[in-house]
Coordinates of C-alpha atoms in Angstrom, one line a residue:
X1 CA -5.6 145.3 -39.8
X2 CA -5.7 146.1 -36.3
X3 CA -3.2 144.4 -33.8
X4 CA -4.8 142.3 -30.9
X5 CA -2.3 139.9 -30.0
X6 CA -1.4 141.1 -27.0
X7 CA -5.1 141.5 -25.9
X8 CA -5.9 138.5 -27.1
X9 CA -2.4 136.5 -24.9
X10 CA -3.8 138.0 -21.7
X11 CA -7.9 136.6 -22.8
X12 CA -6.5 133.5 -24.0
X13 CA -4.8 132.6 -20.8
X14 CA -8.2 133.2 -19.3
X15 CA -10.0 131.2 -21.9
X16 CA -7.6 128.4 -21.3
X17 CA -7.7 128.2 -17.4
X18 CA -11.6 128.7 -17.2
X19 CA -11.4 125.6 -19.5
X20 CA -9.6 123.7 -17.9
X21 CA -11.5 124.9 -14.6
X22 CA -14.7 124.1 -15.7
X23 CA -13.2 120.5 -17.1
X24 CA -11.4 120.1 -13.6
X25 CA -8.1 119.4 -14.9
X26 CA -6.7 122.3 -14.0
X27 CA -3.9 121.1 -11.7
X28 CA -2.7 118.8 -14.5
X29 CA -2.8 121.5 -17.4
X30 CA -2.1 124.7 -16.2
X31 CA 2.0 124.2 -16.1
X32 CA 1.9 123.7 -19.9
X33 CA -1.1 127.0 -21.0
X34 CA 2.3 129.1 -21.7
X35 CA 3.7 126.3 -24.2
X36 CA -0.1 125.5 -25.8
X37 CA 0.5 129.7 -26.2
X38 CA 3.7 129.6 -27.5
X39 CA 4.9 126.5 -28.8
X40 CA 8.4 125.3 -29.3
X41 CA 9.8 126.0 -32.2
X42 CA 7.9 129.8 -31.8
X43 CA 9.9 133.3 -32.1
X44 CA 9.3 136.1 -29.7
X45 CA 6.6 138.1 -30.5
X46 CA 7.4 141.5 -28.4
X47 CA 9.8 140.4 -25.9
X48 CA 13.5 139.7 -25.7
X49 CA 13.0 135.8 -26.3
X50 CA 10.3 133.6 -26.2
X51 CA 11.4 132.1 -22.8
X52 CA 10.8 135.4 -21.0
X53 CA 7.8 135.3 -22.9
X54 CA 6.3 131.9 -22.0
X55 CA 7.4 133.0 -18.0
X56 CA 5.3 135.9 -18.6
X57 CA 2.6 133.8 -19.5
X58 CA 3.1 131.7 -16.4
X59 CA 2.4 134.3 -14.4
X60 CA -0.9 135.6 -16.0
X61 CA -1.9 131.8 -15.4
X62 CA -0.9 132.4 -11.5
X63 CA -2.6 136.0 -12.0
X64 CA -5.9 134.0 -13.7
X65 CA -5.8 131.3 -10.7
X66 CA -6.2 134.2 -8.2
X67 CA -2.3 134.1 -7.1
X68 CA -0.7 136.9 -7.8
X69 CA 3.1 137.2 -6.8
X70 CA 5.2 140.3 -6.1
X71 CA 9.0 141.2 -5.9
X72 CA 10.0 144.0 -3.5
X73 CA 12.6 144.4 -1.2
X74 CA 14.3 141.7 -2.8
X75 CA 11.6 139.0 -2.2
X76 CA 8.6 137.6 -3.2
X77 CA 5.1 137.3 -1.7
X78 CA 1.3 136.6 -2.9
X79 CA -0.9 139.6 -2.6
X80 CA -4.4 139.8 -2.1
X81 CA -4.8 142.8 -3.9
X82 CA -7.3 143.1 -6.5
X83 CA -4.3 144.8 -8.9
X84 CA -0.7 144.2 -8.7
X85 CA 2.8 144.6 -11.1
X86 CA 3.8 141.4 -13.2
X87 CA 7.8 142.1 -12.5
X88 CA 8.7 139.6 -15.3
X89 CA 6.5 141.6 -17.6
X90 CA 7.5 145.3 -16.5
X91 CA 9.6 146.7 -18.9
X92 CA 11.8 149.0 -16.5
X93 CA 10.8 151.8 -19.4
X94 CA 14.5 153.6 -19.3
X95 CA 12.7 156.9 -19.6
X96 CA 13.8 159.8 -18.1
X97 CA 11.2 162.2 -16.8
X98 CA 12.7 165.7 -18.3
X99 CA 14.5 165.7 -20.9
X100 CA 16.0 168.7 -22.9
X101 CA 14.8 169.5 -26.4
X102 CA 15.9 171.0 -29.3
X103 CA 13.9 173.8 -28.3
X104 CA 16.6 174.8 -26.3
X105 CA 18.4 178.4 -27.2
X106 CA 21.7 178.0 -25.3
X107 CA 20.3 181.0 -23.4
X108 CA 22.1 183.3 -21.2
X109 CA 19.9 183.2 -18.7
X110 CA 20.0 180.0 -17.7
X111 CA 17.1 179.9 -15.6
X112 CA 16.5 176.0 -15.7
X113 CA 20.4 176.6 -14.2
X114 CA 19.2 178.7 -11.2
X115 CA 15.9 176.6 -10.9
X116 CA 18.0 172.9 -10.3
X117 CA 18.4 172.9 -6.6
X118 CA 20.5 169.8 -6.8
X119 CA 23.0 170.5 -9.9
X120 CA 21.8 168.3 -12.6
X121 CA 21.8 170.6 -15.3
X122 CA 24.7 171.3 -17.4
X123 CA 25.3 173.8 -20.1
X124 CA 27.1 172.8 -22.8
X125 CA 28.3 174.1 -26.3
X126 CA 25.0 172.5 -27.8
X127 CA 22.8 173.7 -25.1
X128 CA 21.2 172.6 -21.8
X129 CA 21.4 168.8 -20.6
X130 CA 20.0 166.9 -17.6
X131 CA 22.6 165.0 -16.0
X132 CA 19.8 161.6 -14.9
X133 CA 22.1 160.7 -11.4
X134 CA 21.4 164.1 -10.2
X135 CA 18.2 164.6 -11.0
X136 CA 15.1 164.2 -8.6
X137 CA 12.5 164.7 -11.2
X138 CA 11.1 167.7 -9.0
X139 CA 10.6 169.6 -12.8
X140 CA 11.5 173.2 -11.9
X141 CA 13.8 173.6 -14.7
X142 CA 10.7 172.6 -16.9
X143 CA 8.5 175.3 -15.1
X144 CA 11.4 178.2 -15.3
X145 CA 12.2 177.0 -18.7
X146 CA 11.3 180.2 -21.4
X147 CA 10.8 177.9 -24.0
X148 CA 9.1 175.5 -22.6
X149 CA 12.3 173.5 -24.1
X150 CA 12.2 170.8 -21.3
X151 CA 9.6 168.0 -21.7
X152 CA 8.2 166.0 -18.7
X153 CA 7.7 162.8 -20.0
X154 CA 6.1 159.9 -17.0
X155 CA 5.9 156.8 -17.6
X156 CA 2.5 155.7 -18.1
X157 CA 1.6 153.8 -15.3
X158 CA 2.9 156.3 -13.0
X159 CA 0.6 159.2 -15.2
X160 CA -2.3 157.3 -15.2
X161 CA -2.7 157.0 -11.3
X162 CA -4.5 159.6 -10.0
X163 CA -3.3 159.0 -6.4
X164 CA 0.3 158.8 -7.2
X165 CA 0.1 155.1 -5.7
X166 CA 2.7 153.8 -8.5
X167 CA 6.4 154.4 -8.3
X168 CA 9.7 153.6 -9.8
X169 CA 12.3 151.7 -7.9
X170 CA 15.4 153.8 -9.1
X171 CA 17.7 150.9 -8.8
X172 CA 15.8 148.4 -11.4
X173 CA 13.5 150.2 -12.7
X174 CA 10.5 148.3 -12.5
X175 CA 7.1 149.7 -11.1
X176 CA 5.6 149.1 -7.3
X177 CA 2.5 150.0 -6.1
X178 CA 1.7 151.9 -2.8
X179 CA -0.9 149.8 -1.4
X180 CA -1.7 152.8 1.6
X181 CA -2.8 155.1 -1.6
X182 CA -4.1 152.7 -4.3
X183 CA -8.0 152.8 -4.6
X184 CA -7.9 150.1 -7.2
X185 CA -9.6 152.0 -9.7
X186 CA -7.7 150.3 -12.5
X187 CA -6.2 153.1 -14.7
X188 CA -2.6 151.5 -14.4
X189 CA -4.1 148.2 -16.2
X190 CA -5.2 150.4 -18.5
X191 CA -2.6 152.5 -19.5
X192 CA 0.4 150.1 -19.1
X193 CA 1.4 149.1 -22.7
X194 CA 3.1 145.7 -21.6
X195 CA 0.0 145.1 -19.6
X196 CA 2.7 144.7 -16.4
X197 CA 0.0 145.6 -14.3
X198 CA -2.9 143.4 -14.1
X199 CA -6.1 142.8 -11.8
X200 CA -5.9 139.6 -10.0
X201 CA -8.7 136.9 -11.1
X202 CA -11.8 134.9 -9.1
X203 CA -12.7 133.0 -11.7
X204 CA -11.3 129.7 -10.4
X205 CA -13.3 130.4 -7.4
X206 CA -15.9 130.7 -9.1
X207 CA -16.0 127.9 -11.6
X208 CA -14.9 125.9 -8.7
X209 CA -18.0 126.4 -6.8
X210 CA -19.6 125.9 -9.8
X211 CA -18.4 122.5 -10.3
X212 CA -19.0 121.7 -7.0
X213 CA -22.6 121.7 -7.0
X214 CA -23.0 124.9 -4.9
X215 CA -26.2 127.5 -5.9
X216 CA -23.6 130.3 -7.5
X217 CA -26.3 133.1 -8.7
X218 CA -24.4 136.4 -11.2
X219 CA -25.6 139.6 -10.8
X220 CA -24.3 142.2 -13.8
X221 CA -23.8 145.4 -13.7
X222 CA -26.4 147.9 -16.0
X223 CA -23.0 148.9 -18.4
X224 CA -22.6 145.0 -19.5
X225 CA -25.6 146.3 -22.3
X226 CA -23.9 147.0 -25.7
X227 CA -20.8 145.1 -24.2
X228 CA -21.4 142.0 -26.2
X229 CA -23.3 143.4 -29.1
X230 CA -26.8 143.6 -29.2
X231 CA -27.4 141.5 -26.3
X232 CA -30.5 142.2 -24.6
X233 CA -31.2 141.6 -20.8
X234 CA -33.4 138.4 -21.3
X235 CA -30.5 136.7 -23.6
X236 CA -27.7 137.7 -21.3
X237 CA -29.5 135.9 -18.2
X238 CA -30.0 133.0 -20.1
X239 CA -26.5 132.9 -21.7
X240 CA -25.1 133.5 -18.5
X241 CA -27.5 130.2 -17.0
X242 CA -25.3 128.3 -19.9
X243 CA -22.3 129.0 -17.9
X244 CA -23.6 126.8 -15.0
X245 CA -25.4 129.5 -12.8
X246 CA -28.1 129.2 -11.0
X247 CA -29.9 131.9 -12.9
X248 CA -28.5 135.7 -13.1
X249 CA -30.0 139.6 -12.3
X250 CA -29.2 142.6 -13.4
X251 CA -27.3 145.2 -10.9
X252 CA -30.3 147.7 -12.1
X253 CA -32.6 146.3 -9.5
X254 CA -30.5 146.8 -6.9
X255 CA -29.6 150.4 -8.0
X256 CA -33.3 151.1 -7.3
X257 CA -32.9 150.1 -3.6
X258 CA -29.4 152.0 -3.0
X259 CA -31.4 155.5 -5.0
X260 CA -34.1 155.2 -2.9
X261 CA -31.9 154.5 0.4
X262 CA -30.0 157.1 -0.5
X263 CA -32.8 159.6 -1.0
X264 CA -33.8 159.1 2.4
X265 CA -30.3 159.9 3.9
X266 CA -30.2 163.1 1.8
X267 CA -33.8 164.1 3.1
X268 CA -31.9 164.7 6.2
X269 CA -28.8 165.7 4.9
X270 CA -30.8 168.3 3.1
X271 CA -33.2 169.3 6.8
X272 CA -29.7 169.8 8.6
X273 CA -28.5 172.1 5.9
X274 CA -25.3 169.3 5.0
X275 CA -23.4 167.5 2.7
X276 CA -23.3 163.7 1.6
X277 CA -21.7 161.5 -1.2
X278 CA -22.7 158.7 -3.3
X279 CA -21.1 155.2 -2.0
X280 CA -21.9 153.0 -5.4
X281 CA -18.5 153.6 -7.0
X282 CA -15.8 151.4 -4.8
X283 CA -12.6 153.5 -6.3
X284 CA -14.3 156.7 -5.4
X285 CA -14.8 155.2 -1.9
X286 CA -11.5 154.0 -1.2
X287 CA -10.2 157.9 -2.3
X288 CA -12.5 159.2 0.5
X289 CA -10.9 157.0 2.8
X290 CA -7.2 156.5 2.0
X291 CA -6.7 159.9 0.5
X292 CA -9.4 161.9 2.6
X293 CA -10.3 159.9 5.8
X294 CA -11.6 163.3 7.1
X295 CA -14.9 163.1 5.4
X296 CA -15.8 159.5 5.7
X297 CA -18.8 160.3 7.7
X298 CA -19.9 162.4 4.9
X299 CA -20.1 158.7 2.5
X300 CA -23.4 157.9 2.5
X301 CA -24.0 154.4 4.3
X302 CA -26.4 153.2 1.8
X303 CA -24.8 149.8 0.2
X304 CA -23.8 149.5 -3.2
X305 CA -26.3 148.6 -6.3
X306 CA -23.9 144.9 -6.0
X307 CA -24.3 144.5 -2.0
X308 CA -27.8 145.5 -2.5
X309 CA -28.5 142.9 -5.4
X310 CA -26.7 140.7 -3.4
X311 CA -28.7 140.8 -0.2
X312 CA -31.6 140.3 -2.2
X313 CA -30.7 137.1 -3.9
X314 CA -29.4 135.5 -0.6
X315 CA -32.4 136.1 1.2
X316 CA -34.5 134.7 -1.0
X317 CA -32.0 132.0 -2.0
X318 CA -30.4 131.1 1.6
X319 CA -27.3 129.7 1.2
X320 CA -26.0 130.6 -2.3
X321 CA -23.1 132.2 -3.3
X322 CA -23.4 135.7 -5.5
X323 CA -20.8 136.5 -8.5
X324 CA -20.9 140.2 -9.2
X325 CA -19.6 140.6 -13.2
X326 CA -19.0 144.2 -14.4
X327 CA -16.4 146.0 -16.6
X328 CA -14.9 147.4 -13.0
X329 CA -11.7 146.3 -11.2
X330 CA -12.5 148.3 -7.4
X331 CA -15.3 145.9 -7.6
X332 CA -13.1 143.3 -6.2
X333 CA -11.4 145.9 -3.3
X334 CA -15.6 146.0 -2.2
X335 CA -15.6 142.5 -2.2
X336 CA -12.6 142.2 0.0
X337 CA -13.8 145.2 2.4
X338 CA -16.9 142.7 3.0
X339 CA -15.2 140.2 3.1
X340 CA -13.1 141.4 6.1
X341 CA -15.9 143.3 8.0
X342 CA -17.7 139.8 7.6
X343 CA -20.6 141.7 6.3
X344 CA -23.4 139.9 3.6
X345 CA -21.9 141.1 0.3
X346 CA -21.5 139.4 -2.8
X347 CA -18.7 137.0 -2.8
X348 CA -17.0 137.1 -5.7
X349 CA -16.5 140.0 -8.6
X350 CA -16.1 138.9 -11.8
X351 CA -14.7 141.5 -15.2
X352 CA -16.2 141.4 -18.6
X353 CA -13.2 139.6 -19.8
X354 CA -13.6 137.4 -17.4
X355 CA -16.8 136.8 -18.6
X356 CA -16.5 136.2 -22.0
X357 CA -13.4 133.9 -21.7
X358 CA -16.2 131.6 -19.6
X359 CA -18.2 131.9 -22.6
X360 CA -15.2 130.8 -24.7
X361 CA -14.8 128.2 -22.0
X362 CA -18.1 126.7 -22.2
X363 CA -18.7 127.8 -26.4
X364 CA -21.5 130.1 -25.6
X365 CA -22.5 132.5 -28.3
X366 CA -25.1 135.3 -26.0
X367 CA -25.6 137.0 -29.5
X368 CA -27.0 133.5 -30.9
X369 CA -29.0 133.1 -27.9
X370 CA -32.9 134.3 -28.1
X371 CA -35.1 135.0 -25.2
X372 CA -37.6 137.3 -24.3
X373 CA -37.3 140.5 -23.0
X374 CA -36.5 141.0 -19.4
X375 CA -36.6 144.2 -17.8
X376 CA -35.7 144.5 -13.2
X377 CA -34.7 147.4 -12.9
X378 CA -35.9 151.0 -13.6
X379 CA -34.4 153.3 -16.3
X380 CA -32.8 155.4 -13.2
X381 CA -31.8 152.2 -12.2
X382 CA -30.3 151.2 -15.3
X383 CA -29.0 154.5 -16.0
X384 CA -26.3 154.2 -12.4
X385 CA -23.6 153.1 -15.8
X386 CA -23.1 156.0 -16.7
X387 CA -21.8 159.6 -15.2
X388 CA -24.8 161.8 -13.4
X389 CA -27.1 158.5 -13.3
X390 CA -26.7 158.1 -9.7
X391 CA -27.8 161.7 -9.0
X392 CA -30.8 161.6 -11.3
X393 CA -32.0 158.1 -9.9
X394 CA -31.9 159.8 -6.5
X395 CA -33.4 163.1 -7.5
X396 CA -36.1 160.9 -9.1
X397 CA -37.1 159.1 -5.7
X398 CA -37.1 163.0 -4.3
X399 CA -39.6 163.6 -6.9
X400 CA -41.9 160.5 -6.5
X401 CA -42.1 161.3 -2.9
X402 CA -42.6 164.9 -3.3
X403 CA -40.0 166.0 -1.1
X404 CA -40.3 169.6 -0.6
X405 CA -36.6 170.8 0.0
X406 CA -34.1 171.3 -2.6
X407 CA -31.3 169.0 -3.2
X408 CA -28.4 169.7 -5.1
X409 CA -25.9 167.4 -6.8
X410 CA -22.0 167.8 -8.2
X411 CA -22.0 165.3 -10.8
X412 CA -18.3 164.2 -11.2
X413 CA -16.6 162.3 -13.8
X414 CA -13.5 161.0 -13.5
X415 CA -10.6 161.0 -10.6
X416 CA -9.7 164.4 -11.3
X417 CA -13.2 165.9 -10.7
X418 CA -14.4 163.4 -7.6
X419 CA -10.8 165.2 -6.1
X420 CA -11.7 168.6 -6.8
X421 CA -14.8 168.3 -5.4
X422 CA -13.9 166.4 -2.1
X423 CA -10.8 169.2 -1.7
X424 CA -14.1 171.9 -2.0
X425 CA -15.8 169.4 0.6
X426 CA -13.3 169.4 3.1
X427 CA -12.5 173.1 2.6
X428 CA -16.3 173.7 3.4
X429 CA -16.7 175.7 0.0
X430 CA -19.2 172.9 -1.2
X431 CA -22.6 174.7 -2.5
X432 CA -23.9 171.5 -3.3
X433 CA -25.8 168.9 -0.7
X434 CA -24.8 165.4 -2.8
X435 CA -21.6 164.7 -4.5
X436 CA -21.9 161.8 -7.4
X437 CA -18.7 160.5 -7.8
X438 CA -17.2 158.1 -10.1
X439 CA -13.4 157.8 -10.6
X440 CA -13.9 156.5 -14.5
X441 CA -14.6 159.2 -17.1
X442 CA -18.3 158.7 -18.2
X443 CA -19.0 156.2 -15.5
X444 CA -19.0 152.6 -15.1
X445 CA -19.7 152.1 -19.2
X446 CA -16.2 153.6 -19.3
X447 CA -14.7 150.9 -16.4
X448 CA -11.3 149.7 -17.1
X449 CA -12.2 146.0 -17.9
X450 CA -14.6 146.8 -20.2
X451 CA -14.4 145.0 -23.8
X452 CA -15.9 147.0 -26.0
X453 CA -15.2 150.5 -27.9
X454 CA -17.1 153.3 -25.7
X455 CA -18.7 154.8 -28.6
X456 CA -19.6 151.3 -30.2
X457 CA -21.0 150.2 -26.8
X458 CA -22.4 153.5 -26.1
X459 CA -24.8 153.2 -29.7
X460 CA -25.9 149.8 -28.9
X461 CA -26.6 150.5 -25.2
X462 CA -28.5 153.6 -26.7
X463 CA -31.2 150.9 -28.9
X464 CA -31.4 148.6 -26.3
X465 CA -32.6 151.3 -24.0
X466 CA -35.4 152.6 -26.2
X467 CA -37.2 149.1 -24.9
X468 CA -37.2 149.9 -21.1
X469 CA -40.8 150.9 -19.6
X470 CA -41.5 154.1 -17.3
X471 CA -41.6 152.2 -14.4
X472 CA -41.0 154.3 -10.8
X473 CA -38.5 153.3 -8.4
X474 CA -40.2 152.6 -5.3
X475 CA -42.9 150.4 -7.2
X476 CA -40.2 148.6 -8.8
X477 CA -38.8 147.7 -5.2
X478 CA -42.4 147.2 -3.8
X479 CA -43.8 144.5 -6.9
X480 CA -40.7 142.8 -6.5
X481 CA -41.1 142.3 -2.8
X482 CA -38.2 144.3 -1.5
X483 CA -38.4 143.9 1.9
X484 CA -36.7 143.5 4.8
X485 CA -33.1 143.8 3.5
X486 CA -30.6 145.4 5.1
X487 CA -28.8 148.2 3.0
X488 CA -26.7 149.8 5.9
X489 CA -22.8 149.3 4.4
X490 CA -21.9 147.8 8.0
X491 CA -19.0 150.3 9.2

């Protein structure tokens, strides 16, 4: 049987505060969720005792109630990140980077020897060894190695970041995050097998303003399809309405406006013989600008399927407040951007877990729930979940408008490949006019907070799909009255 208990310790701290939220006793419970967790008389589970283990859980409370706190430089102090290090739950992982296998011949050479710049490699009677004081983990003994006897083993936070945002403290151990380099893209949350690093939650603000009285509308992203089974469009709006929203649309619809937005900036992109990128994924967008500020220009200034959705709901609804939920983390970096700029955005982002621990909350079943079917957005638009969707969707406008130059597209998937590309960009090797990038492998059906198997979610996306009409684009915008809404990004 397949372990979930700590998957389920992190959702059920979520299930219990939205509770609690949504009951609005809170305040009065929250200081006990680690004890209804673990209750006395319980032994540790993973941990050294249960004690750490209940403070852990006090901090995923602080981390659900949108307070997340941070040791460094021997103090602590709330971030506002969207993603931050639990210290209580970071393990320290005593690994050492390179290590020395028995792959090792005791050669005479000794080129790992000659390689060390700072004398951390001894030869003894048993062969090569890597003395940790000494060592700078630069890993040219590994590269002049023969053998290929010296392994480089990171720890997996540290591997997983594609921006090398996350580093070790060599005194403690424990894992910070660069702030200046981190784009938020969620990898770390991911890959951290404590699940020490964790994205920071909106869900009491949201609740909140829920149980306030205040009109709170969702908008989902396309990729929530085949998240919660077979969940169809028309049953997720109304399953979502049973949460206490004023009613819910899909980010589809709003991926119409930013492809056909976008189209018109690459018409001239494409006259003047340049080069342009997509703006819809916020991690690719904060690596443009924290990691290669000199092509900023080149972003294209079209908003974001969520800003775009956004817009649209709050001018036809003045006054409300606009959840964004989707299986992405960066979402809540855009959110923040807007935030600051004191541009219209949506005002709150929201993950799938997040999500379905309301549902939990509130004992709502979406698979129970029938409704009829309910299609806003286009298949291009709906397509923007996953990896070369963007591009298509925008090739597709090129297409209904007849546009008569060609316009090329780089379709990347993943950190490695968005880098790769901007690198070409900035080196002015580029063939291409458009680069699609999305930091997540696949696209956003593969975003870190998703909750779901890929290939499970994939096949039951792939069925629900097979209902969606041919409509175009720009009469999808036009019958739905699109008009009048600003989608310039604001920089």
């Amino acid at each position: 049987m397949k372990n979930t208990r700590r998957i389920n310790w992190k959702q059920h701290v979520l299930e219990s505060v939205a509770k609690y939220c949504y009951e609005g006793t809170l305040d009065k419970h929250k200081d006990y969720i680690p004890l209804e967790i673990i209750p006395h008389g319980s032994q540790a589970t993973y941990r050294c005792c249960v004690y750490r283990e209940r403070e852990i859980l006090r901090n995923r409370v602080d981390w659900a109630c949108g307070r997340a706190s941070v040791y460094e430089d021997n103090h602590y102090y709330y971030t506002d990140e969207p993603v931050a290090v639990m210290n209580s739950a970071c393990e320290g992982c005593p690994l050492q980077r390179y290590t020395v296998t028995s792959n090792c011949q005791h050669c005479m050479a000794q080129k790992c020897m000659e390689a060390c710049h700072f004398d951390a490699i001894i030869m003894t009677h048993q062969g090569a060894m890597i003395d940790p004081d000494k060592c700078r983990e630069c890993g040219m003994c590994a590269q002049a190695c023969p053998y290929n006897a010296i392994s480089d083993a990171r720890r997996p936070c540290v591997r997983s970041c594609p921006v090398d945002a996350i580093s070790v403290d060599k005194k403690n151990r424990r894992a910070s995050i660069d702030y200046s380099k981190c784009i938020s893209c969620g990898n770390c949350t991911v890959a951290c097998p404590f699940s020490a690093i964790s994205d920071v939650s909106m869900i009491t603000d949201v609740v909140g303003d829920i149980r306030d009285g205040k009109e709170v509308y969702a908008c989902f992203a396309p990729s929530i399809e085949g998240q919660f089974g077979g969940v169809s469009v028309g049953e997720m709006i109304k399953a979502i309405r049973m949460l206490g929203f004023a009613d819910a649309m899909e980010v589809a619809f709003g991926a119409d406006a930013t492809a056909y937005y976008e189209a018109q900036e690459a018409k001239e992109v494409a006259r003047e013989g340049g080069h342009m990128t997509t703006s819809c994924c916020p991690a690719f967008y904060n690596m443009v600008m924290k990691h290669y500020p000199q092509l900023k220009d080149k972003v294209s200034h079209t908003v974001s399927p969520m800003v775009a959705t956004a817009r649209f709901i709050k001018a036809n609804h003045p006054g409300a407040k606009v959840a964004f939920i989707g299986p992405c983390i960066a979402k809540k970096s855009e959110v923040k951007r807007y935030r600051k700029m004191g541009s219209e955005g949506a005002d709150y982002a929201l993950t799938f877990e997040e999500l379905a621990a309301m549902f939990t909350a509130k004992d709502v079943d979406p698979e129970t729930i029938a409704a009829t079917g309910v299609q806003q957005g286009s298949v291009y638009g709906k397509n923007f979940a996953t990896a070369g969707g963007v591009s298509a969707a925008v090739q597709q406008v090129l297409t209904e408008e007849k546009f008569d130059l060609p316009v090329s597209c780089l379709k990347c998937s993943g950190a490695a490949e968005c880098k790769k590309a901007l690198l070409m960009m900035r080196a002015g090797k580029l063939s291409e006019t458009i680069i699609e990038g999305m930091v997540c492998e696949g696209g956003c059906v593969n975003g870190p907070a998703k909750i779901t198997d890929l290939r499970q979610s994939t096949g039951l996306r792939k069925q629900l799909m097979k209902s969606v009409d041919d409509r175009k684009i720009k009469e999808n915008l036009d019958n739905a009255g699109f008009v009048d809404i600003d989608m310039k990004d604001g920089r």
